[in-house]
PDB file of C-alpha atoms in Angstrom:
ATOM      1  CA  UNK A   1    -107.207 -13.576 193.523  1.00  0.00           C
ATOM      2  CA  UNK A   2    -104.092 -15.044 191.657  1.00  0.00           C
ATOM      3  CA  UNK A   3    -101.220 -12.684 192.020  1.00  0.00           C
ATOM      4  CA  UNK A   4     -97.746 -12.974 191.850  1.00  0.00           C
ATOM      5  CA  UNK A   5     -95.201 -10.135 192.877  1.00  0.00           C
ATOM      6  CA  UNK A   6     -93.864  -7.750 194.692  1.00  0.00           C
ATOM      7  CA  UNK A   7     -95.711  -5.030 196.655  1.00  0.00           C
ATOM      8  CA  UNK A   8     -94.085  -2.092 198.226  1.00  0.00           C
ATOM      9  CA  UNK A   9     -96.226  -0.779 201.016  1.00  0.00           C
ATOM     10  CA  UNK A  10     -96.476   1.924 203.855  1.00  0.00           C
ATOM     11  CA  UNK A  11     -96.745   0.324 207.094  1.00  0.00           C
ATOM     12  CA  UNK A  12     -98.876   2.411 209.352  1.00  0.00           C
ATOM     13  CA  UNK A  13     -98.100   3.061 212.905  1.00  0.00           C
ATOM     14  CA  UNK A  14    -100.062   0.464 215.438  1.00  0.00           C
ATOM     15  CA  UNK A  15     -99.878  -2.459 213.247  1.00  0.00           C
ATOM     16  CA  UNK A  16     -97.288  -5.236 213.249  1.00  0.00           C
ATOM     17  CA  UNK A  17     -95.841  -6.559 210.060  1.00  0.00           C
ATOM     18  CA  UNK A  18     -98.024  -9.501 210.297  1.00  0.00           C
ATOM     19  CA  UNK A  19    -101.210  -7.282 210.843  1.00  0.00           C
ATOM     20  CA  UNK A  20    -100.429  -6.028 207.618  1.00  0.00           C
ATOM     21  CA  UNK A  21     -99.827  -9.193 205.989  1.00  0.00           C
ATOM     22  CA  UNK A  22    -103.027 -10.573 206.970  1.00  0.00           C
ATOM     23  CA  UNK A  23    -104.907  -7.370 206.208  1.00  0.00           C
ATOM     24  CA  UNK A  24    -103.381  -7.676 202.609  1.00  0.00           C
ATOM     25  CA  UNK A  25    -104.587 -11.712 202.467  1.00  0.00           C
ATOM     26  CA  UNK A  26    -107.750 -10.628 203.994  1.00  0.00           C
ATOM     27  CA  UNK A  27    -108.811  -7.663 201.767  1.00  0.00           C
ATOM     28  CA  UNK A  28    -107.519  -8.591 198.617  1.00  0.00           C
ATOM     29  CA  UNK A  29    -108.088 -12.337 198.984  1.00  0.00           C
ATOM     30  CA  UNK A  30    -104.782 -13.635 198.222  1.00  0.00           C
ATOM     31  CA  UNK A  31    -103.731 -17.200 199.591  1.00  0.00           C
ATOM     32  CA  UNK A  32     -99.740 -16.446 200.009  1.00  0.00           C
ATOM     33  CA  UNK A  33     -98.593 -13.269 201.347  1.00  0.00           C
ATOM     34  CA  UNK A  34     -95.233 -12.794 203.154  1.00  0.00           C
ATOM     35  CA  UNK A  35     -92.653  -9.986 203.968  1.00  0.00           C
ATOM     36  CA  UNK A  36     -89.202  -9.310 203.908  1.00  0.00           C
ATOM     37  CA  UNK A  37     -88.427  -7.804 207.213  1.00  0.00           C
ATOM     38  CA  UNK A  38     -90.131  -6.987 210.098  1.00  0.00           C
ATOM     39  CA  UNK A  39     -90.692  -3.445 211.406  1.00  0.00           C
ATOM     40  CA  UNK A  40     -91.939  -2.722 214.928  1.00  0.00           C
ATOM     41  CA  UNK A  41     -95.423  -2.157 215.856  1.00  0.00           C
ATOM     42  CA  UNK A  42     -94.615   1.952 216.396  1.00  0.00           C
ATOM     43  CA  UNK A  43     -92.511   2.520 213.346  1.00  0.00           C
ATOM     44  CA  UNK A  44     -93.708   3.484 209.947  1.00  0.00           C
ATOM     45  CA  UNK A  45     -92.530   3.315 206.302  1.00  0.00           C
ATOM     46  CA  UNK A  46     -91.187   0.662 203.620  1.00  0.00           C
ATOM     47  CA  UNK A  47     -92.298  -2.647 204.132  1.00  0.00           C
ATOM     48  CA  UNK A  48     -91.941  -5.308 201.237  1.00  0.00           C
ATOM     49  CA  UNK A  49     -94.700  -7.428 200.443  1.00  0.00           C
ATOM     50  CA  UNK A  50     -94.389 -10.560 198.861  1.00  0.00           C
ATOM     51  CA  UNK A  51     -97.633 -12.275 197.247  1.00  0.00           C
ATOM     52  CA  UNK A  52     -98.211 -15.698 195.381  1.00  0.00           C
ATOM     53  CA  UNK A  53     -95.071 -17.503 193.874  1.00  0.00           C
ATOM     54  CA  UNK A  54     -92.884 -13.965 195.137  1.00  0.00           C
ATOM     55  CA  UNK A  55     -93.115 -15.300 198.844  1.00  0.00           C
ATOM     56  CA  UNK A  56     -90.456 -17.709 197.544  1.00  0.00           C
ATOM     57  CA  UNK A  57     -87.799 -14.801 197.279  1.00  0.00           C
ATOM     58  CA  UNK A  58     -87.848 -14.247 201.086  1.00  0.00           C
ATOM     59  CA  UNK A  59     -84.538 -15.898 201.625  1.00  0.00           C
ATOM     60  CA  UNK A  60     -82.689 -13.473 198.819  1.00  0.00           C
ATOM     61  CA  UNK A  61     -84.367 -10.299 200.087  1.00  0.00           C
ATOM     62  CA  UNK A  62     -84.116 -10.608 203.890  1.00  0.00           C
ATOM     63  CA  UNK A  63     -80.538  -9.658 203.953  1.00  0.00           C
ATOM     64  CA  UNK A  64     -80.897  -6.635 202.001  1.00  0.00           C
ATOM     65  CA  UNK A  65     -79.679  -3.288 203.502  1.00  0.00           C
ATOM     66  CA  UNK A  66     -82.415  -0.559 205.264  1.00  0.00           C
ATOM     67  CA  UNK A  67     -82.262   2.885 205.787  1.00  0.00           C
ATOM     68  CA  UNK A  68     -84.132   4.769 208.702  1.00  0.00           C
ATOM     69  CA  UNK A  69     -84.823   8.143 210.177  1.00  0.00           C
ATOM     70  CA  UNK A  70     -84.554   7.668 213.692  1.00  0.00           C
ATOM     71  CA  UNK A  71     -85.518  10.483 216.183  1.00  0.00           C
ATOM     72  CA  UNK A  72     -83.306   9.926 219.430  1.00  0.00           C
ATOM     73  CA  UNK A  73     -84.671  11.229 222.767  1.00  0.00           C
ATOM     74  CA  UNK A  74     -81.766  11.972 225.046  1.00  0.00           C
ATOM     75  CA  UNK A  75     -81.794  11.834 228.906  1.00  0.00           C
ATOM     76  CA  UNK A  76     -84.689   8.878 229.120  1.00  0.00           C
ATOM     77  CA  UNK A  77     -84.164   5.397 229.092  1.00  0.00           C
ATOM     78  CA  UNK A  78     -87.349   3.145 228.737  1.00  0.00           C
ATOM     79  CA  UNK A  79     -87.904  -0.802 229.208  1.00  0.00           C
ATOM     80  CA  UNK A  80     -88.994  -1.168 225.301  1.00  0.00           C
ATOM     81  CA  UNK A  81     -86.060   1.055 224.190  1.00  0.00           C
ATOM     82  CA  UNK A  82     -88.673   3.057 222.549  1.00  0.00           C
ATOM     83  CA  UNK A  83     -91.497   5.649 223.584  1.00  0.00           C
ATOM     84  CA  UNK A  84     -94.042   3.090 223.797  1.00  0.00           C
ATOM     85  CA  UNK A  85     -92.534   1.724 227.101  1.00  0.00           C
ATOM     86  CA  UNK A  86     -92.170   2.319 230.736  1.00  0.00           C
ATOM     87  CA  UNK A  87     -89.481   5.105 231.657  1.00  0.00           C
ATOM     88  CA  UNK A  88     -86.653   3.431 233.483  1.00  0.00           C
ATOM     89  CA  UNK A  89     -84.459   6.368 234.122  1.00  0.00           C
ATOM     90  CA  UNK A  90     -84.066  10.305 233.528  1.00  0.00           C
ATOM     91  CA  UNK A  91     -81.194  12.193 233.751  1.00  0.00           C
ATOM     92  CA  UNK A  92     -82.725  15.800 234.094  1.00  0.00           C
ATOM     93  CA  UNK A  93     -78.672  17.194 234.274  1.00  0.00           C
ATOM     94  CA  UNK A  94     -77.931  15.726 230.723  1.00  0.00           C
ATOM     95  CA  UNK A  95     -75.912  18.159 228.801  1.00  0.00           C
ATOM     96  CA  UNK A  96     -74.464  16.880 225.423  1.00  0.00           C
ATOM     97  CA  UNK A  97     -72.423  19.351 222.791  1.00  0.00           C
ATOM     98  CA  UNK A  98     -72.686  18.689 219.421  1.00  0.00           C
ATOM     99  CA  UNK A  99     -69.198  17.899 218.858  1.00  0.00           C
ATOM    100  CA  UNK A 100     -69.951  15.038 221.563  1.00  0.00           C
ATOM    101  CA  UNK A 101     -72.651  13.864 220.004  1.00  0.00           C
ATOM    102  CA  UNK A 102     -71.214  13.576 216.592  1.00  0.00           C
ATOM    103  CA  UNK A 103     -68.052  11.721 218.395  1.00  0.00           C
ATOM    104  CA  UNK A 104     -70.451   9.291 219.897  1.00  0.00           C
ATOM    105  CA  UNK A 105     -71.934   8.647 216.326  1.00  0.00           C
ATOM    106  CA  UNK A 106     -68.451   7.970 215.095  1.00  0.00           C
ATOM    107  CA  UNK A 107     -68.032   5.061 217.455  1.00  0.00           C
ATOM    108  CA  UNK A 108     -70.835   3.348 216.310  1.00  0.00           C
ATOM    109  CA  UNK A 109     -69.918   3.624 212.312  1.00  0.00           C
ATOM    110  CA  UNK A 110     -68.516   0.548 210.414  1.00  0.00           C
ATOM    111  CA  UNK A 111     -68.521  -2.852 211.755  1.00  0.00           C
ATOM    112  CA  UNK A 112     -69.975  -3.032 215.246  1.00  0.00           C
ATOM    113  CA  UNK A 113     -71.144  -5.791 217.426  1.00  0.00           C
ATOM    114  CA  UNK A 114     -74.891  -5.533 218.823  1.00  0.00           C
ATOM    115  CA  UNK A 115     -76.751  -7.502 221.874  1.00  0.00           C
ATOM    116  CA  UNK A 116     -80.056  -8.171 220.497  1.00  0.00           C
ATOM    117  CA  UNK A 117     -82.887  -6.345 222.992  1.00  0.00           C
ATOM    118  CA  UNK A 118     -85.124  -8.454 225.104  1.00  0.00           C
ATOM    119  CA  UNK A 119     -88.000  -6.871 223.040  1.00  0.00           C
ATOM    120  CA  UNK A 120     -86.831  -8.495 219.467  1.00  0.00           C
ATOM    121  CA  UNK A 121     -88.151 -10.959 217.814  1.00  0.00           C
ATOM    122  CA  UNK A 122     -85.063 -13.159 218.098  1.00  0.00           C
ATOM    123  CA  UNK A 123     -85.778 -16.848 219.172  1.00  0.00           C
ATOM    124  CA  UNK A 124     -84.521 -18.182 222.650  1.00  0.00           C
ATOM    125  CA  UNK A 125     -85.197 -22.103 223.231  1.00  0.00           C
ATOM    126  CA  UNK A 126     -88.297 -22.103 220.821  1.00  0.00           C
ATOM    127  CA  UNK A 127     -89.699 -18.563 222.308  1.00  0.00           C
ATOM    128  CA  UNK A 128     -89.503 -14.996 220.869  1.00  0.00           C
ATOM    129  CA  UNK A 129     -87.461 -12.654 223.311  1.00  0.00           C
ATOM    130  CA  UNK A 130     -90.048 -10.131 223.528  1.00  0.00           C
ATOM    131  CA  UNK A 131     -92.354 -13.161 224.826  1.00  0.00           C
ATOM    132  CA  UNK A 132     -90.058 -13.475 227.580  1.00  0.00           C
ATOM    133  CA  UNK A 133     -89.566  -9.831 228.544  1.00  0.00           C
ATOM    134  CA  UNK A 134     -93.207  -9.652 228.933  1.00  0.00           C
ATOM    135  CA  UNK A 135     -93.109 -11.982 231.598  1.00  0.00           C
ATOM    136  CA  UNK A 136     -90.248 -10.315 233.275  1.00  0.00           C
ATOM    137  CA  UNK A 137     -87.437 -12.930 232.123  1.00  0.00           C
ATOM    138  CA  UNK A 138     -84.240 -11.827 230.849  1.00  0.00           C
ATOM    139  CA  UNK A 139     -81.616 -14.255 228.898  1.00  0.00           C
ATOM    140  CA  UNK A 140     -78.275 -13.659 228.204  1.00  0.00           C
ATOM    141  CA  UNK A 141     -77.734 -12.949 224.338  1.00  0.00           C
ATOM    142  CA  UNK A 142     -75.189 -13.722 221.991  1.00  0.00           C
ATOM    143  CA  UNK A 143     -73.703 -10.322 220.341  1.00  0.00           C
ATOM    144  CA  UNK A 144     -74.306 -10.081 216.429  1.00  0.00           C
ATOM    145  CA  UNK A 145     -72.003  -8.393 213.928  1.00  0.00           C
ATOM    146  CA  UNK A 146     -73.707  -5.745 212.006  1.00  0.00           C
ATOM    147  CA  UNK A 147     -72.421  -2.908 209.660  1.00  0.00           C
ATOM    148  CA  UNK A 148     -73.593   0.906 209.910  1.00  0.00           C
ATOM    149  CA  UNK A 149     -72.796   2.454 206.656  1.00  0.00           C
ATOM    150  CA  UNK A 150     -74.143   5.860 207.455  1.00  0.00           C
ATOM    151  CA  UNK A 151     -74.622   7.462 210.777  1.00  0.00           C
ATOM    152  CA  UNK A 152     -75.275  11.265 210.451  1.00  0.00           C
ATOM    153  CA  UNK A 153     -77.396  13.875 211.880  1.00  0.00           C
ATOM    154  CA  UNK A 154     -80.589  14.977 209.669  1.00  0.00           C
ATOM    155  CA  UNK A 155     -81.948  17.437 212.079  1.00  0.00           C
ATOM    156  CA  UNK A 156     -80.709  19.445 215.533  1.00  0.00           C
ATOM    157  CA  UNK A 157     -82.662  21.585 218.076  1.00  0.00           C
ATOM    158  CA  UNK A 158     -82.312  25.323 217.592  1.00  0.00           C
ATOM    159  CA  UNK A 159     -79.800  25.158 220.470  1.00  0.00           C
ATOM    160  CA  UNK A 160     -76.133  23.903 220.227  1.00  0.00           C
ATOM    161  CA  UNK A 161     -76.072  22.018 223.522  1.00  0.00           C
ATOM    162  CA  UNK A 162     -78.390  18.948 223.999  1.00  0.00           C
ATOM    163  CA  UNK A 163     -80.325  18.793 227.339  1.00  0.00           C
ATOM    164  CA  UNK A 164     -82.900  16.601 229.172  1.00  0.00           C
ATOM    165  CA  UNK A 165     -85.831  15.645 226.325  1.00  0.00           C
ATOM    166  CA  UNK A 166     -84.278  16.900 223.330  1.00  0.00           C
ATOM    167  CA  UNK A 167     -84.769  15.106 220.280  1.00  0.00           C
ATOM    168  CA  UNK A 168     -82.265  14.524 217.208  1.00  0.00           C
ATOM    169  CA  UNK A 169     -83.149  12.947 214.074  1.00  0.00           C
ATOM    170  CA  UNK A 170     -80.439  10.825 212.656  1.00  0.00           C
ATOM    171  CA  UNK A 171     -80.085   9.141 208.935  1.00  0.00           C
ATOM    172  CA  UNK A 172     -79.085   5.280 209.612  1.00  0.00           C
ATOM    173  CA  UNK A 173     -77.943   3.158 206.431  1.00  0.00           C
ATOM    174  CA  UNK A 174     -77.313  -0.305 207.669  1.00  0.00           C
ATOM    175  CA  UNK A 175     -77.166  -3.835 207.144  1.00  0.00           C
ATOM    176  CA  UNK A 176     -80.073  -6.365 207.490  1.00  0.00           C
ATOM    177  CA  UNK A 177     -80.192  -7.360 211.299  1.00  0.00           C
ATOM    178  CA  UNK A 178     -79.459  -3.853 212.817  1.00  0.00           C
ATOM    179  CA  UNK A 179     -81.497  -3.061 215.803  1.00  0.00           C
ATOM    180  CA  UNK A 180     -81.890   0.628 215.790  1.00  0.00           C
ATOM    181  CA  UNK A 181     -83.930   0.715 219.302  1.00  0.00           C
ATOM    182  CA  UNK A 182     -80.515  -0.935 220.702  1.00  0.00           C
ATOM    183  CA  UNK A 183     -78.185   1.402 218.751  1.00  0.00           C
ATOM    184  CA  UNK A 184     -80.129   4.415 220.156  1.00  0.00           C
ATOM    185  CA  UNK A 185     -79.985   3.010 223.561  1.00  0.00           C
ATOM    186  CA  UNK A 186     -76.113   2.259 223.192  1.00  0.00           C
ATOM    187  CA  UNK A 187     -75.420   5.792 222.004  1.00  0.00           C
ATOM    188  CA  UNK A 188     -77.608   7.135 225.197  1.00  0.00           C
ATOM    189  CA  UNK A 189     -75.197   4.884 227.207  1.00  0.00           C
ATOM    190  CA  UNK A 190     -72.033   6.242 225.693  1.00  0.00           C
ATOM    191  CA  UNK A 191     -73.071   9.740 226.222  1.00  0.00           C
ATOM    192  CA  UNK A 192     -73.692   8.496 229.856  1.00  0.00           C
ATOM    193  CA  UNK A 193     -77.196  10.223 229.913  1.00  0.00           C
ATOM    194  CA  UNK A 194     -79.312   7.450 228.423  1.00  0.00           C
ATOM    195  CA  UNK A 195     -81.590   7.530 225.289  1.00  0.00           C
ATOM    196  CA  UNK A 196     -84.642   5.948 223.490  1.00  0.00           C
ATOM    197  CA  UNK A 197     -86.298   6.005 220.105  1.00  0.00           C
ATOM    198  CA  UNK A 198     -88.788   8.721 219.844  1.00  0.00           C
ATOM    199  CA  UNK A 199     -90.056   7.370 216.416  1.00  0.00           C
ATOM    200  CA  UNK A 200     -88.927   5.312 213.453  1.00  0.00           C
ATOM    201  CA  UNK A 201     -89.531   5.929 209.847  1.00  0.00           C
ATOM    202  CA  UNK A 202     -87.732   3.004 207.273  1.00  0.00           C
ATOM    203  CA  UNK A 203     -87.350   4.824 204.243  1.00  0.00           C
ATOM    204  CA  UNK A 204     -85.517   2.267 202.029  1.00  0.00           C
ATOM    205  CA  UNK A 205     -85.166  -1.566 201.838  1.00  0.00           C
ATOM    206  CA  UNK A 206     -82.537  -2.451 198.969  1.00  0.00           C
ATOM    207  CA  UNK A 207     -83.729  -0.585 196.071  1.00  0.00           C
ATOM    208  CA  UNK A 208     -87.208  -0.135 197.307  1.00  0.00           C
ATOM    209  CA  UNK A 209     -87.569   3.317 198.473  1.00  0.00           C
ATOM    210  CA  UNK A 210     -90.832   5.101 200.147  1.00  0.00           C
ATOM    211  CA  UNK A 211     -91.935   6.997 196.959  1.00  0.00           C
ATOM    212  CA  UNK A 212     -92.293   3.754 195.464  1.00  0.00           C
ATOM    213  CA  UNK A 213     -94.719   2.542 198.331  1.00  0.00           C
ATOM    214  CA  UNK A 214     -98.579   2.827 198.678  1.00  0.00           C
ATOM    215  CA  UNK A 215    -100.789   3.052 201.501  1.00  0.00           C
ATOM    216  CA  UNK A 216    -103.239   0.554 202.657  1.00  0.00           C
ATOM    217  CA  UNK A 217    -105.817   2.935 201.492  1.00  0.00           C
ATOM    218  CA  UNK A 218    -104.402   3.303 198.369  1.00  0.00           C
ATOM    219  CA  UNK A 219    -104.519  -0.058 197.651  1.00  0.00           C
ATOM    220  CA  UNK A 220    -108.060  -0.600 198.945  1.00  0.00           C
ATOM    221  CA  UNK A 221    -108.886   1.933 196.648  1.00  0.00           C
ATOM    222  CA  UNK A 222    -107.434   0.265 193.505  1.00  0.00           C
ATOM    223  CA  UNK A 223    -108.958  -2.920 194.587  1.00  0.00           C
ATOM    224  CA  UNK A 224    -112.326  -1.124 193.910  1.00  0.00           C
ATOM    225  CA  UNK A 225    -111.487   0.069 190.763  1.00  0.00           C
ATOM    226  CA  UNK A 226    -109.874  -3.162 189.323  1.00  0.00           C
ATOM    227  CA  UNK A 227    -106.353  -1.382 189.125  1.00  0.00           C
ATOM    228  CA  UNK A 228    -104.634  -3.311 192.342  1.00  0.00           C
ATOM    229  CA  UNK A 229    -103.232  -5.803 190.064  1.00  0.00           C
ATOM    230  CA  UNK A 230    -101.197  -3.219 188.043  1.00  0.00           C
ATOM    231  CA  UNK A 231     -99.452  -1.806 191.484  1.00  0.00           C
ATOM    232  CA  UNK A 232     -98.049  -5.140 191.910  1.00  0.00           C
ATOM    233  CA  UNK A 233     -94.172  -5.187 190.518  1.00  0.00           C
ATOM    234  CA  UNK A 234     -93.173  -8.457 188.682  1.00  0.00           C
ATOM    235  CA  UNK A 235     -90.948 -11.075 190.884  1.00  0.00           C
ATOM    236  CA  UNK A 236     -88.264  -9.917 188.784  1.00  0.00           C
ATOM    237  CA  UNK A 237     -88.128  -6.824 190.863  1.00  0.00           C
ATOM    238  CA  UNK A 238     -87.384  -8.717 193.991  1.00  0.00           C
ATOM    239  CA  UNK A 239     -83.845 -10.049 192.421  1.00  0.00           C
ATOM    240  CA  UNK A 240     -82.654  -6.625 190.994  1.00  0.00           C
ATOM    241  CA  UNK A 241     -79.719  -6.622 193.634  1.00  0.00           C
ATOM    242  CA  UNK A 242     -78.559 -10.121 192.375  1.00  0.00           C
ATOM    243  CA  UNK A 243     -76.268 -10.526 189.243  1.00  0.00           C
ATOM    244  CA  UNK A 244     -78.333 -11.367 186.270  1.00  0.00           C
ATOM    245  CA  UNK A 245     -78.111 -13.836 183.102  1.00  0.00           C
ATOM    246  CA  UNK A 246     -80.743 -13.605 180.470  1.00  0.00           C
ATOM    247  CA  UNK A 247     -81.072 -16.460 178.324  1.00  0.00           C
ATOM    248  CA  UNK A 248     -81.382 -15.689 174.425  1.00  0.00           C
ATOM    249  CA  UNK A 249     -83.827 -17.877 172.465  1.00  0.00           C
ATOM    250  CA  UNK A 250     -81.156 -20.018 171.282  1.00  0.00           C
ATOM    251  CA  UNK A 251     -80.605 -21.500 175.006  1.00  0.00           C
ATOM    252  CA  UNK A 252     -83.474 -23.380 175.091  1.00  0.00           C
ATOM    253  CA  UNK A 253     -81.940 -26.363 176.271  1.00  0.00           C
ATOM    254  CA  UNK A 254     -80.611 -24.264 179.347  1.00  0.00           C
ATOM    255  CA  UNK A 255     -83.938 -22.802 179.962  1.00  0.00           C
ATOM    256  CA  UNK A 256     -85.571 -26.254 180.049  1.00  0.00           C
ATOM    257  CA  UNK A 257     -83.242 -27.898 182.242  1.00  0.00           C
ATOM    258  CA  UNK A 258     -82.967 -24.923 184.720  1.00  0.00           C
ATOM    259  CA  UNK A 259     -86.987 -24.996 184.566  1.00  0.00           C
ATOM    260  CA  UNK A 260     -86.704 -28.731 185.656  1.00  0.00           C
ATOM    261  CA  UNK A 261     -84.411 -28.076 188.452  1.00  0.00           C
ATOM    262  CA  UNK A 262     -81.418 -29.385 186.655  1.00  0.00           C
ATOM    263  CA  UNK A 263     -77.983 -27.970 186.524  1.00  0.00           C
ATOM    264  CA  UNK A 264     -76.559 -26.404 183.329  1.00  0.00           C
ATOM    265  CA  UNK A 265     -73.099 -26.157 182.264  1.00  0.00           C
ATOM    266  CA  UNK A 266     -72.285 -22.122 183.266  1.00  0.00           C
ATOM    267  CA  UNK A 267     -69.029 -21.777 181.570  1.00  0.00           C
ATOM    268  CA  UNK A 268     -70.723 -19.503 178.637  1.00  0.00           C
ATOM    269  CA  UNK A 269     -73.489 -18.223 180.610  1.00  0.00           C
ATOM    270  CA  UNK A 270     -71.497 -16.411 183.277  1.00  0.00           C
ATOM    271  CA  UNK A 271     -69.391 -14.486 180.806  1.00  0.00           C
ATOM    272  CA  UNK A 272     -72.320 -12.473 180.471  1.00  0.00           C
ATOM    273  CA  UNK A 273     -72.019 -11.266 184.073  1.00  0.00           C
ATOM    274  CA  UNK A 274     -69.812  -8.243 184.131  1.00  0.00           C
ATOM    275  CA  UNK A 275     -68.499  -5.350 186.216  1.00  0.00           C
ATOM    276  CA  UNK A 276     -69.804  -4.809 189.529  1.00  0.00           C
ATOM    277  CA  UNK A 277     -72.381  -7.986 189.296  1.00  0.00           C
ATOM    278  CA  UNK A 278     -69.082 -10.025 188.995  1.00  0.00           C
ATOM    279  CA  UNK A 279     -67.658  -9.010 192.772  1.00  0.00           C
ATOM    280  CA  UNK A 280     -71.504  -9.769 193.782  1.00  0.00           C
ATOM    281  CA  UNK A 281     -71.142 -13.166 192.306  1.00  0.00           C
ATOM    282  CA  UNK A 282     -67.943 -13.824 194.146  1.00  0.00           C
ATOM    283  CA  UNK A 283     -69.833 -12.917 197.410  1.00  0.00           C
ATOM    284  CA  UNK A 284     -73.105 -14.920 197.160  1.00  0.00           C
ATOM    285  CA  UNK A 285     -72.850 -17.118 193.993  1.00  0.00           C
ATOM    286  CA  UNK A 286     -76.614 -16.630 193.514  1.00  0.00           C
ATOM    287  CA  UNK A 287     -77.330 -15.783 190.269  1.00  0.00           C
ATOM    288  CA  UNK A 288     -80.984 -14.411 188.806  1.00  0.00           C
ATOM    289  CA  UNK A 289     -81.677 -16.506 185.749  1.00  0.00           C
ATOM    290  CA  UNK A 290     -84.361 -14.405 183.162  1.00  0.00           C
ATOM    291  CA  UNK A 291     -85.725 -15.861 180.137  1.00  0.00           C
ATOM    292  CA  UNK A 292     -85.609 -13.678 176.739  1.00  0.00           C
ATOM    293  CA  UNK A 293     -88.927 -11.974 177.517  1.00  0.00           C
ATOM    294  CA  UNK A 294     -87.650 -10.880 181.078  1.00  0.00           C
ATOM    295  CA  UNK A 295     -89.522 -13.342 183.242  1.00  0.00           C
ATOM    296  CA  UNK A 296     -87.932 -14.788 185.943  1.00  0.00           C
ATOM    297  CA  UNK A 297     -87.033 -18.493 185.343  1.00  0.00           C
ATOM    298  CA  UNK A 298     -84.841 -19.404 188.757  1.00  0.00           C
ATOM    299  CA  UNK A 299     -82.754 -18.327 191.176  1.00  0.00           C
ATOM    300  CA  UNK A 300     -79.423 -20.728 190.668  1.00  0.00           C
ATOM    301  CA  UNK A 301     -76.388 -21.150 192.621  1.00  0.00           C
ATOM    302  CA  UNK A 302     -72.886 -20.997 191.396  1.00  0.00           C
ATOM    303  CA  UNK A 303     -71.113 -24.248 191.787  1.00  0.00           C
ATOM    304  CA  UNK A 304     -67.919 -25.909 190.732  1.00  0.00           C
ATOM    305  CA  UNK A 305     -67.638 -29.595 190.100  1.00  0.00           C
ATOM    306  CA  UNK A 306     -64.132 -31.143 189.422  1.00  0.00           C
ATOM    307  CA  UNK A 307     -63.157 -27.918 187.976  1.00  0.00           C
ATOM    308  CA  UNK A 308     -66.291 -27.048 185.981  1.00  0.00           C
ATOM    309  CA  UNK A 309     -68.571 -24.288 186.974  1.00  0.00           C
ATOM    310  CA  UNK A 310     -72.487 -25.198 186.664  1.00  0.00           C
ATOM    311  CA  UNK A 311     -75.443 -23.438 187.555  1.00  0.00           C
ATOM    312  CA  UNK A 312     -77.652 -25.285 190.183  1.00  0.00           C
ATOM    313  CA  UNK A 313     -81.440 -23.959 190.545  1.00  0.00           C
ATOM    314  CA  UNK A 314     -82.273 -23.303 194.074  1.00  0.00           C
ATOM    315  CA  UNK A 315     -85.738 -22.074 193.527  1.00  0.00           C
ATOM    316  CA  UNK A 316     -87.718 -22.502 190.383  1.00  0.00           C
ATOM    317  CA  UNK A 317     -90.306 -19.929 189.053  1.00  0.00           C
ATOM    318  CA  UNK A 318     -90.960 -21.075 185.558  1.00  0.00           C
TER     319      UNK A 318
END
């Protein structure tokens, strides 16, 4: 099957992100399949799948912000920082008031530094950290800067003071690269009683929320009745976070040059980028260039050469 586009999927518990990619490749007979951000096997929720030519969007989508609902379990630490691991410690005498818990959360809002956990997929000398962890090897890791936009209690137990084993549901809106398991562990450490993630549900990736996602069962049914291609969003859906320029019918020469990977004078084209998108343009320099029919021609980079502004195609889709 030849399909190019974006497919938001609900990742089920127990499957790795790679498992989901392999399942879609095999079930729907699609040669090129990728995803925009790993979810732990025990985690569920939004996993954005890229099909065909859309796999080339990955570099522009991996940095999209994420939103999670995380269940933090108080007083217990594990070697994987979640419920699947071996218990390392139990603090039976844990007692944490709501005021103290909220104070701990406030410490982790905004820009923070995180040390990637050993159970993460970060590479170290050609190997994943979680592979080393399985062999009992621990290696020093450099802290990474991430941003926590929102960290708020969503559900609290029916008593005011948390004790051993209590579970608190927390809403987390964060930048790409944030380790939610490590965040829970760090909160537990600040509370001096330890904590781990009981469950993790990703509700949003960029503009893709859980309501726009399909379960694997729904997709298999759609394959059976021939409606699977209708579930796939166009390539442009994966670039909605970028400032966009739409070429008119009169700008055929610019379209032709960009389609061939050749830079074009951008002075007139960029005048159409306004408002919030102007600020985004200053940040990354990436531009989503569409044809008059709404198809993606390319993602281009704004370049300044001898005082003149150009659009240089980075990835061409036309």
